[in-house]
PDB file of C-alpha atoms and ligand atoms in Angstrom:
ATOM      1  CA  MET A 142     111.551 112.268 120.302  1.00 82.00           C
ATOM      2  CA  LYS A 143     112.053 113.895 116.867  1.00 88.00           C
ATOM      3  CA  LYS A 144     109.363 113.261 114.212  1.00 94.00           C
ATOM      4  CA  ILE A 145     110.124 110.145 112.283  1.00 96.00           C
ATOM      5  CA  ILE A 146     108.553 107.899 109.635  1.00 97.00           C
ATOM      6  CA  ILE A 147     107.560 104.490 110.800  1.00 98.00           C
ATOM      7  CA  ALA A 148     107.235 101.881 107.972  1.00 98.00           C
ATOM      8  CA  ILE A 149     105.304  98.700 108.901  1.00 98.00           C
ATOM      9  CA  ASP A 150     105.281  95.899 106.248  1.00 97.00           C
ATOM     10  CA  GLY A 151     104.273  92.325 106.446  1.00 95.00           C
ATOM     11  CA  TYR A 152     101.723  89.520 105.523  1.00 92.00           C
ATOM     12  CA  SER A 153      98.122  90.035 105.340  1.00 86.00           C
ATOM     13  CA  SER A 154      96.000  89.580 108.581  1.00 87.00           C
ATOM     14  CA  CYS A 155      99.118  89.794 110.781  1.00 91.00           C
ATOM     15  CA  GLY A 156      97.591  92.690 112.835  1.00 91.00           C
ATOM     16  CA  LYS A 157      99.506  95.291 111.059  1.00 93.00           C
ATOM     17  CA  SER A 158      96.758  97.883 111.033  1.00 91.00           C
ATOM     18  CA  THR A 159      95.844  97.346 114.706  1.00 92.00           C
ATOM     19  CA  PHE A 160      99.437  97.702 115.732  1.00 96.00           C
ATOM     20  CA  ALA A 161     100.098 100.701 113.401  1.00 96.00           C
ATOM     21  CA  LYS A 162      97.022 102.475 114.690  1.00 94.00           C
ATOM     22  CA  ALA A 163      98.064 102.031 118.419  1.00 95.00           C
ATOM     23  CA  VAL A 164     101.689 103.164 117.654  1.00 96.00           C
ATOM     24  CA  ALA A 165     100.230 106.236 115.736  1.00 95.00           C
ATOM     25  CA  ALA A 166      97.900 107.118 118.849  1.00 93.00           C
ATOM     26  CA  ARG A 167     100.910 106.703 121.205  1.00 95.00           C
ATOM     27  CA  LEU A 168     102.902 109.207 119.228  1.00 94.00           C
ATOM     28  CA  GLY A 169     100.219 111.555 117.971  1.00 93.00           C
ATOM     29  CA  TYR A 170     101.110 110.510 114.418  1.00 94.00           C
ATOM     30  CA  LEU A 171      99.097 110.154 111.315  1.00 93.00           C
ATOM     31  CA  PHE A 172      98.217 106.507 110.517  1.00 94.00           C
ATOM     32  CA  ILE A 173      98.027 105.594 106.834  1.00 95.00           C
ATOM     33  CA  ASP A 174      96.678 102.258 105.847  1.00 95.00           C
ATOM     34  CA  THR A 175      98.052 101.887 102.234  1.00 97.00           C
ATOM     35  CA  GLY A 176      96.194  98.454 101.751  1.00 96.00           C
ATOM     36  CA  ALA A 177      92.968 100.494 101.917  1.00 97.00           C
ATOM     37  CA  MET A 178      94.122 102.443  98.985  1.00 98.00           C
ATOM     38  CA  TYR A 179      94.838  99.340  96.859  1.00 98.00           C
ATOM     39  CA  ARG A 180      91.379  98.045  97.990  1.00 98.00           C
ATOM     40  CA  ALA A 181      89.620 101.236  96.939  1.00 98.00           C
ATOM     41  CA  VAL A 182      91.149 100.998  93.301  1.00 98.00           C
ATOM     42  CA  THR A 183      89.990  97.258  93.317  1.00 98.00           C
ATOM     43  CA  LEU A 184      86.493  98.306  94.369  1.00 98.00           C
ATOM     44  CA  TYR A 185      86.239 100.845  91.595  1.00 98.00           C
ATOM     45  CA  ALA A 186      87.404  98.258  89.024  1.00 98.00           C
ATOM     46  CA  MET A 187      84.922  95.692  90.281  1.00 98.00           C
ATOM     47  CA  ARG A 188      82.073  98.173  90.238  1.00 98.00           C
ATOM     48  CA  HIS A 189      82.954  98.949  86.583  1.00 98.00           C
ATOM     49  CA  GLY A 190      83.461  95.395  85.488  1.00 98.00           C
ATOM     50  CA  ILE A 191      87.128  95.966  84.693  1.00 98.00           C
ATOM     51  CA  ALA A 192      88.921  94.092  87.463  1.00 97.00           C
ATOM     52  CA  ASP A 193      90.320  91.496  85.056  1.00 96.00           C
ATOM     53  CA  ASP A 194      91.351  94.063  82.521  1.00 97.00           C
ATOM     54  CA  PRO A 195      94.583  95.814  83.707  1.00 98.00           C
ATOM     55  CA  ALA A 196      94.651  98.321  80.542  1.00 98.00           C
ATOM     56  CA  ALA A 197      91.148  99.320  81.466  1.00 98.00           C
ATOM     57  CA  VAL A 198      92.070  99.925  85.221  1.00 98.00           C
ATOM     58  CA  VAL A 199      94.970 102.086  84.063  1.00 98.00           C
ATOM     59  CA  ALA A 200      92.753 103.957  81.811  1.00 98.00           C
ATOM     60  CA  ALA A 201      90.382 104.631  84.541  1.00 98.00           C
ATOM     61  CA  LEU A 202      92.940 105.755  87.060  1.00 98.00           C
ATOM     62  CA  PRO A 203      92.395 109.494  86.397  1.00 97.00           C
ATOM     63  CA  GLN A 204      88.721 108.954  87.315  1.00 97.00           C
ATOM     64  CA  MET A 205      89.494 107.627  90.777  1.00 98.00           C
ATOM     65  CA  ARG A 206      89.835 110.180  93.657  1.00 97.00           C
ATOM     66  CA  ILE A 207      91.091 108.421  96.761  1.00 97.00           C
ATOM     67  CA  GLU A 208      91.498 110.203 100.099  1.00 95.00           C
ATOM     68  CA  PHE A 209      91.237 109.664 103.873  1.00 95.00           C
ATOM     69  CA  ARG A 210      88.887 111.583 105.966  1.00 94.00           C
ATOM     70  CA  PHE A 211      88.936 111.703 109.907  1.00 88.00           C
ATOM     71  CA  ASN A 212      85.932 109.896 111.388  1.00 88.00           C
ATOM     72  CA  PRO A 213      85.152 111.429 114.846  1.00 88.00           C
ATOM     73  CA  ALA A 214      82.930 108.586 115.827  1.00 87.00           C
ATOM     74  CA  SER A 215      85.719 105.901 115.398  1.00 81.00           C
ATOM     75  CA  GLY A 216      88.754 108.298 116.090  1.00 77.00           C
ATOM     76  CA  ARG A 217      90.179 106.940 112.811  1.00 81.00           C
ATOM     77  CA  SER A 218      90.445 108.013 109.170  1.00 89.00           C
ATOM     78  CA  ASP A 219      88.143 106.225 106.708  1.00 94.00           C
ATOM     79  CA  VAL A 220      88.998 105.800 102.978  1.00 96.00           C
ATOM     80  CA  TYR A 221      86.759 107.551 100.458  1.00 98.00           C
ATOM     81  CA  LEU A 222      86.478 106.830  96.805  1.00 98.00           C
ATOM     82  CA  ASN A 223      85.168 109.762  94.698  1.00 98.00           C
ATOM     83  CA  GLY A 224      83.624 111.324  97.830  1.00 98.00           C
ATOM     84  CA  GLU A 225      81.912 108.086  99.029  1.00 98.00           C
ATOM     85  CA  ASN A 226      82.884 106.412 102.326  1.00 97.00           C
ATOM     86  CA  VAL A 227      83.905 102.944 101.208  1.00 98.00           C
ATOM     87  CA  GLU A 228      85.677 101.778 104.456  1.00 95.00           C
ATOM     88  CA  ALA A 229      83.284  98.872 105.035  1.00 94.00           C
ATOM     89  CA  GLU A 230      82.858  97.757 101.397  1.00 96.00           C
ATOM     90  CA  ILE A 231      86.564  97.494 100.815  1.00 97.00           C
ATOM     91  CA  ARG A 232      87.005  94.910 103.572  1.00 92.00           C
ATOM     92  CA  ARG A 233      84.581  92.353 101.878  1.00 90.00           C
ATOM     93  CA  ILE A 234      86.228  89.059 100.934  1.00 86.00           C
ATOM     94  CA  ASP A 235      85.483  89.331  97.269  1.00 92.00           C
ATOM     95  CA  VAL A 236      87.532  92.551  97.252  1.00 95.00           C
ATOM     96  CA  SER A 237      90.241  90.718  99.199  1.00 89.00           C
ATOM     97  CA  ASN A 238      90.211  88.025  96.624  1.00 88.00           C
ATOM     98  CA  ARG A 239      91.034  90.389  93.791  1.00 94.00           C
ATOM     99  CA  VAL A 240      93.152  93.049  95.288  1.00 93.00           C
ATOM    100  CA  SER A 241      96.459  91.188  94.743  1.00 87.00           C
ATOM    101  CA  ALA A 242      95.942  91.233  91.062  1.00 91.00           C
ATOM    102  CA  VAL A 243      94.964  94.821  90.809  1.00 96.00           C
ATOM    103  CA  SER A 244      97.861  95.843  93.108  1.00 94.00           C
ATOM    104  CA  GLY A 245     100.145  94.149  90.798  1.00 92.00           C
ATOM    105  CA  ILE A 246      99.548  96.677  87.973  1.00 96.00           C
ATOM    106  CA  PRO A 247     102.702  98.918  87.808  1.00 96.00           C
ATOM    107  CA  GLU A 248     100.799 102.101  86.997  1.00 98.00           C
ATOM    108  CA  VAL A 249      98.425 101.564  89.956  1.00 98.00           C
ATOM    109  CA  ARG A 250     101.460 101.322  92.182  1.00 97.00           C
ATOM    110  CA  GLU A 251     103.125 104.393  90.734  1.00 97.00           C
ATOM    111  CA  LYS A 252      99.996 106.592  91.363  1.00 98.00           C
ATOM    112  CA  LEU A 253      99.462 105.280  94.957  1.00 98.00           C
ATOM    113  CA  VAL A 254     103.070 105.395  95.881  1.00 98.00           C
ATOM    114  CA  ALA A 255     103.313 109.018  94.738  1.00 98.00           C
ATOM    115  CA  MET A 256     100.328 109.824  96.836  1.00 97.00           C
ATOM    116  CA  GLN A 257     101.779 108.019  99.944  1.00 98.00           C
ATOM    117  CA  GLN A 258     105.126 109.795  99.561  1.00 98.00           C
ATOM    118  CA  GLU A 259     103.289 113.031  99.581  1.00 97.00           C
ATOM    119  CA  MET A 260     101.316 112.107 102.738  1.00 95.00           C
ATOM    120  CA  GLY A 261     104.570 111.277 104.525  1.00 95.00           C
ATOM    121  CA  ARG A 262     106.620 114.344 103.421  1.00 94.00           C
ATOM    122  CA  ALA A 263     106.148 116.246 106.827  1.00 93.00           C
ATOM    123  CA  LYS A 264     107.094 112.979 108.828  1.00 95.00           C
ATOM    124  CA  GLY A 265     105.212 112.000 111.865  1.00 95.00           C
ATOM    125  CA  VAL A 266     103.410 109.124 110.054  1.00 96.00           C
ATOM    126  CA  VAL A 267     102.891 105.402 110.731  1.00 97.00           C
ATOM    127  CA  MET A 268     102.351 103.753 107.265  1.00 97.00           C
ATOM    128  CA  ASP A 269     101.512 100.110 106.923  1.00 96.00           C
ATOM    129  CA  GLY A 270     101.657  98.015 103.754  1.00 96.00           C
ATOM    130  CA  ARG A 271     103.838  95.622 101.823  1.00 94.00           C
ATOM    131  CA  ASP A 272     106.534  98.025 100.278  1.00 96.00           C
ATOM    132  CA  ILE A 273     106.654 100.997 102.608  1.00 97.00           C
ATOM    133  CA  GLY A 274     110.310 100.251 103.865  1.00 97.00           C
ATOM    134  CA  THR A 275     111.431  99.060 100.549  1.00 96.00           C
ATOM    135  CA  VAL A 276     109.902 101.419  97.942  1.00 96.00           C
ATOM    136  CA  VAL A 277     107.790 104.121  99.395  1.00 98.00           C
ATOM    137  CA  PHE A 278     110.126 105.260 102.257  1.00 98.00           C
ATOM    138  CA  PRO A 279     113.523 103.421 101.810  1.00 97.00           C
ATOM    139  CA  GLU A 280     114.844 106.080 104.197  1.00 97.00           C
ATOM    140  CA  ALA A 281     112.282 105.605 106.904  1.00 97.00           C
ATOM    141  CA  GLU A 282     113.967 105.946 110.183  1.00 96.00           C
ATOM    142  CA  LEU A 283     112.200 102.997 111.737  1.00 97.00           C
ATOM    143  CA  LYS A 284     111.088  99.862 109.663  1.00 98.00           C
ATOM    144  CA  ILE A 285     109.197  97.037 111.091  1.00 98.00           C
ATOM    145  CA  PHE A 286     108.506  93.647 109.314  1.00 97.00           C
ATOM    146  CA  MET A 287     105.529  91.866 110.871  1.00 97.00           C
ATOM    147  CA  THR A 288     104.839  88.191 110.620  1.00 94.00           C
ATOM    148  CA  ALA A 289     102.727  85.707 112.351  1.00 94.00           C
ATOM    149  CA  ASP A 290     101.850  82.002 112.029  1.00 92.00           C
ATOM    150  CA  PRO A 291      99.435  81.432 109.070  1.00 90.00           C
ATOM    151  CA  LYS A 292      96.995  79.543 111.348  1.00 91.00           C
ATOM    152  CA  VAL A 293      96.937  82.338 113.775  1.00 93.00           C
ATOM    153  CA  ARG A 294      96.303  84.799 110.969  1.00 94.00           C
ATOM    154  CA  ALA A 295      93.557  82.808 109.531  1.00 94.00           C
ATOM    155  CA  GLU A 296      91.842  82.524 112.920  1.00 93.00           C
ATOM    156  CA  ARG A 297      92.045  86.293 113.468  1.00 90.00           C
ATOM    157  CA  ARG A 298      90.638  87.011 109.949  1.00 88.00           C
ATOM    158  CA  TYR A 299      87.906  84.510 110.303  1.00 92.00           C
ATOM    159  CA  LYS A 300      86.805  85.944 113.623  1.00 91.00           C
ATOM    160  CA  GLU A 301      86.766  89.404 112.127  1.00 86.00           C
ATOM    161  CA  GLN A 302      84.674  88.483 109.087  1.00 86.00           C
ATOM    162  CA  ILE A 303      82.147  86.569 111.344  1.00 90.00           C
ATOM    163  CA  ALA A 304      81.952  89.566 113.674  1.00 90.00           C
ATOM    164  CA  LYS A 305      81.095  91.705 110.661  1.00 85.00           C
ATOM    165  CA  GLY A 306      78.347  89.216 109.744  1.00 88.00           C
ATOM    166  CA  GLU A 307      79.970  87.992 106.648  1.00 82.00           C
ATOM    167  CA  PRO A 308      79.388  84.297 106.186  1.00 86.00           C
ATOM    168  CA  VAL A 309      82.826  82.785 105.373  1.00 89.00           C
ATOM    169  CA  SER A 310      84.235  79.379 106.066  1.00 93.00           C
ATOM    170  CA  MET A 311      87.599  78.791 107.663  1.00 94.00           C
ATOM    171  CA  GLU A 312      88.688  77.011 104.555  1.00 93.00           C
ATOM    172  CA  GLU A 313      87.926  80.061 102.401  1.00 91.00           C
ATOM    173  CA  VAL A 314      89.885  82.353 104.789  1.00 91.00           C
ATOM    174  CA  GLU A 315      92.901  80.070 104.825  1.00 92.00           C
ATOM    175  CA  ARG A 316      92.800  79.863 101.081  1.00 91.00           C
ATOM    176  CA  ASN A 317      92.707  83.608 100.737  1.00 88.00           C
ATOM    177  CA  ILE A 318      95.488  84.174 102.982  1.00 90.00           C
ATOM    178  CA  ARG A 319      97.647  81.451 101.240  1.00 90.00           C
ATOM    179  CA  ASP A 320      96.887  82.845  97.862  1.00 89.00           C
ATOM    180  CA  ARG A 321      97.655  86.451  98.804  1.00 86.00           C
ATOM    181  CA  ASP A 322     100.997  85.619 100.550  1.00 90.00           C
ATOM    182  CA  ARG A 323     101.972  83.798  97.381  1.00 90.00           C
ATOM    183  CA  GLN A 324     100.779  86.602  95.073  1.00 87.00           C
ATOM    184  CA  ASP A 325     102.279  89.417  97.407  1.00 87.00           C
ATOM    185  CA  GLU A 326     105.701  87.735  97.478  1.00 90.00           C
ATOM    186  CA  SER A 327     105.916  86.573  93.901  1.00 91.00           C
ATOM    187  CA  ARG A 328     104.663  89.599  91.924  1.00 87.00           C
ATOM    188  CA  ALA A 329     107.071  91.282  89.584  1.00 87.00           C
ATOM    189  CA  VAL A 330     106.595  94.812  90.937  1.00 88.00           C
ATOM    190  CA  SER A 331     107.488  95.630  94.530  1.00 87.00           C
ATOM    191  CA  PRO A 332     107.123  92.102  95.927  1.00 89.00           C
ATOM    192  CA  LEU A 333     106.621  91.803  99.711  1.00 92.00           C
ATOM    193  CA  ARG A 334     110.024  91.416 101.271  1.00 92.00           C
ATOM    194  CA  ARG A 335     111.747  92.410 104.312  1.00 95.00           C
ATOM    195  CA  ALA A 336     114.049  95.487 104.039  1.00 96.00           C
ATOM    196  CA  GLU A 337     117.515  94.553 105.129  1.00 96.00           C
ATOM    197  CA  ASP A 338     117.334  97.182 107.901  1.00 96.00           C
ATOM    198  CA  ALA A 339     113.916  96.227 109.154  1.00 97.00           C
ATOM    199  CA  VAL A 340     113.328  94.776 112.547  1.00 97.00           C
ATOM    200  CA  VAL A 341     111.182  91.575 112.581  1.00 97.00           C
ATOM    201  CA  LEU A 342     108.071  91.469 114.915  1.00 97.00           C
ATOM    202  CA  ASP A 343     106.573  88.050 115.061  1.00 97.00           C
ATOM    203  CA  ASN A 344     103.398  88.593 117.034  1.00 96.00           C
ATOM    204  CA  SER A 345     101.929  84.987 116.813  1.00 95.00           C
ATOM    205  CA  SER A 346     101.645  84.803 120.679  1.00 95.00           C
ATOM    206  CA  MET A 347     101.789  88.530 121.527  1.00 96.00           C
ATOM    207  CA  SER A 348      99.135  90.682 122.938  1.00 95.00           C
ATOM    208  CA  LEU A 349      98.817  94.250 121.649  1.00 96.00           C
ATOM    209  CA  ALA A 350     100.100  95.481 125.098  1.00 97.00           C
ATOM    210  CA  GLU A 351     103.175  93.201 124.602  1.00 98.00           C
ATOM    211  CA  GLN A 352     103.692  94.667 121.128  1.00 98.00           C
ATOM    212  CA  MET A 353     103.499  98.148 122.440  1.00 97.00           C
ATOM    213  CA  THR A 354     106.173  97.281 125.199  1.00 97.00           C
ATOM    214  CA  TRP A 355     108.298  95.894 122.275  1.00 97.00           C
ATOM    215  CA  ILE A 356     108.040  99.113 120.336  1.00 97.00           C
ATOM    216  CA  GLU A 357     108.779 101.313 123.351  1.00 95.00           C
ATOM    217  CA  ASN A 358     112.147  99.625 123.323  1.00 94.00           C
ATOM    218  CA  GLN A 359     112.710 100.518 119.614  1.00 94.00           C
ATOM    219  CA  PHE A 360     111.848 104.225 120.351  1.00 92.00           C
ATOM    220  CA  LYS A 361     114.830 104.291 122.752  1.00 90.00           C
ATOM    221  CA  HIS A 362     117.184 104.576 119.628  1.00 86.00           C
ATOM    222  CA  PHE A 363     115.447 107.769 118.746  1.00 84.00           C
ATOM    223  CA  GLU A 364     115.497 109.621 122.042  1.00 78.00           C
ATOM    224  CA  SER A 365     117.817 112.478 122.275  1.00 65.00           C
TER     225      SER A 365
HETATM  226  O1   DC B 267      96.865  95.209 104.050  1.00 89.81           O
HETATM  227  P1   DC B 267      95.653  94.766 103.145  1.00 89.81           P
HETATM  228  O2   DC B 267      95.418  93.255 103.317  1.00 89.81           O
HETATM  229  O3   DC B 267      94.482  95.506 103.394  1.00 89.81           O
HETATM  230  O4   DC B 267      96.164  94.928 101.689  1.00 89.81           O
HETATM  231  C1   DC B 267      95.413  94.666 100.600  1.00 89.81           C
HETATM  232  C2   DC B 267      96.185  94.187  99.408  1.00 89.81           C
HETATM  233  O5   DC B 267      96.878  95.275  98.860  1.00 89.81           O
HETATM  234  C3   DC B 267      97.176  93.071  99.689  1.00 89.81           C
HETATM  235  O6   DC B 267      96.844  91.837  99.043  1.00 89.81           O
HETATM  236  C4   DC B 267      98.386  93.579  98.984  1.00 89.81           C
HETATM  237  C5   DC B 267      98.175  94.989  98.515  1.00 89.81           C
HETATM  238  N1   DC B 267      99.094  95.918  99.164  1.00 89.81           N
HETATM  239  C6   DC B 267     100.120  96.294  98.332  1.00 89.81           C
HETATM  240  O7   DC B 267     100.366  95.598  97.300  1.00 89.81           O
HETATM  241  N2   DC B 267     100.994  97.316  98.785  1.00 89.81           N
HETATM  242  C7   DC B 267     100.734  97.897  99.813  1.00 89.81           C
HETATM  243  N3   DC B 267     101.623  98.950 100.248  1.00 89.81           N
HETATM  244  C8   DC B 267      99.459  97.568 100.630  1.00 89.81           C
HETATM  245  C9   DC B 267      98.739  96.603 100.185  1.00 89.81           C
END
């Protein structure tokens, strides 16, 4: 199969990253979790007490160096902020609660989109996010729009947070998911929407193995 770009967009806690990671491993592609980049900017803003001040976030952008480094222990790439591994910290629920607002700042998107386009220049990437098929790579060969029942998503996220030892309630998780869906879909810049040529994958009742079988069928279009 020739090297392509696979764009995966969709709602939060849909299992996008798990699926994207498995697809990248199957093809030997690079996996890029763009949500981690927005989370890293949000963490920087929170640490500097400027998360509620878009102008200050924009002014601080040149001070933020965001990169991915391969972690041999997990076999995946971790996100680094100014040389510090922030992979665990960016997943905290207080970061999740603020990331939609920070990711709605046009200049933040401009900087991160440019970085993402550079990372995908050589193709052979699986990139997951909200605007990959619409804005970052509108010419991507394969676009997937993932969705799942909000109740199923809340249960998955709740289990993840508890497994990490973070004391959250189911109500808080459900509220966070609802709020983020609303903010992601209604923001002025690059709102979450399905690209017209994206194939929809609703994985509410699908295992990862079933999702991999599903994508093998998609690959058939690219075999030559
Ligand atoms: O995928 P995630 O839940 O880690 O993403 C975190 C937030 O970042 C999410 O609320 C929306 C935002 N985001 C975005 O605006 N554009 C992307 N390409 C990826 C994420």
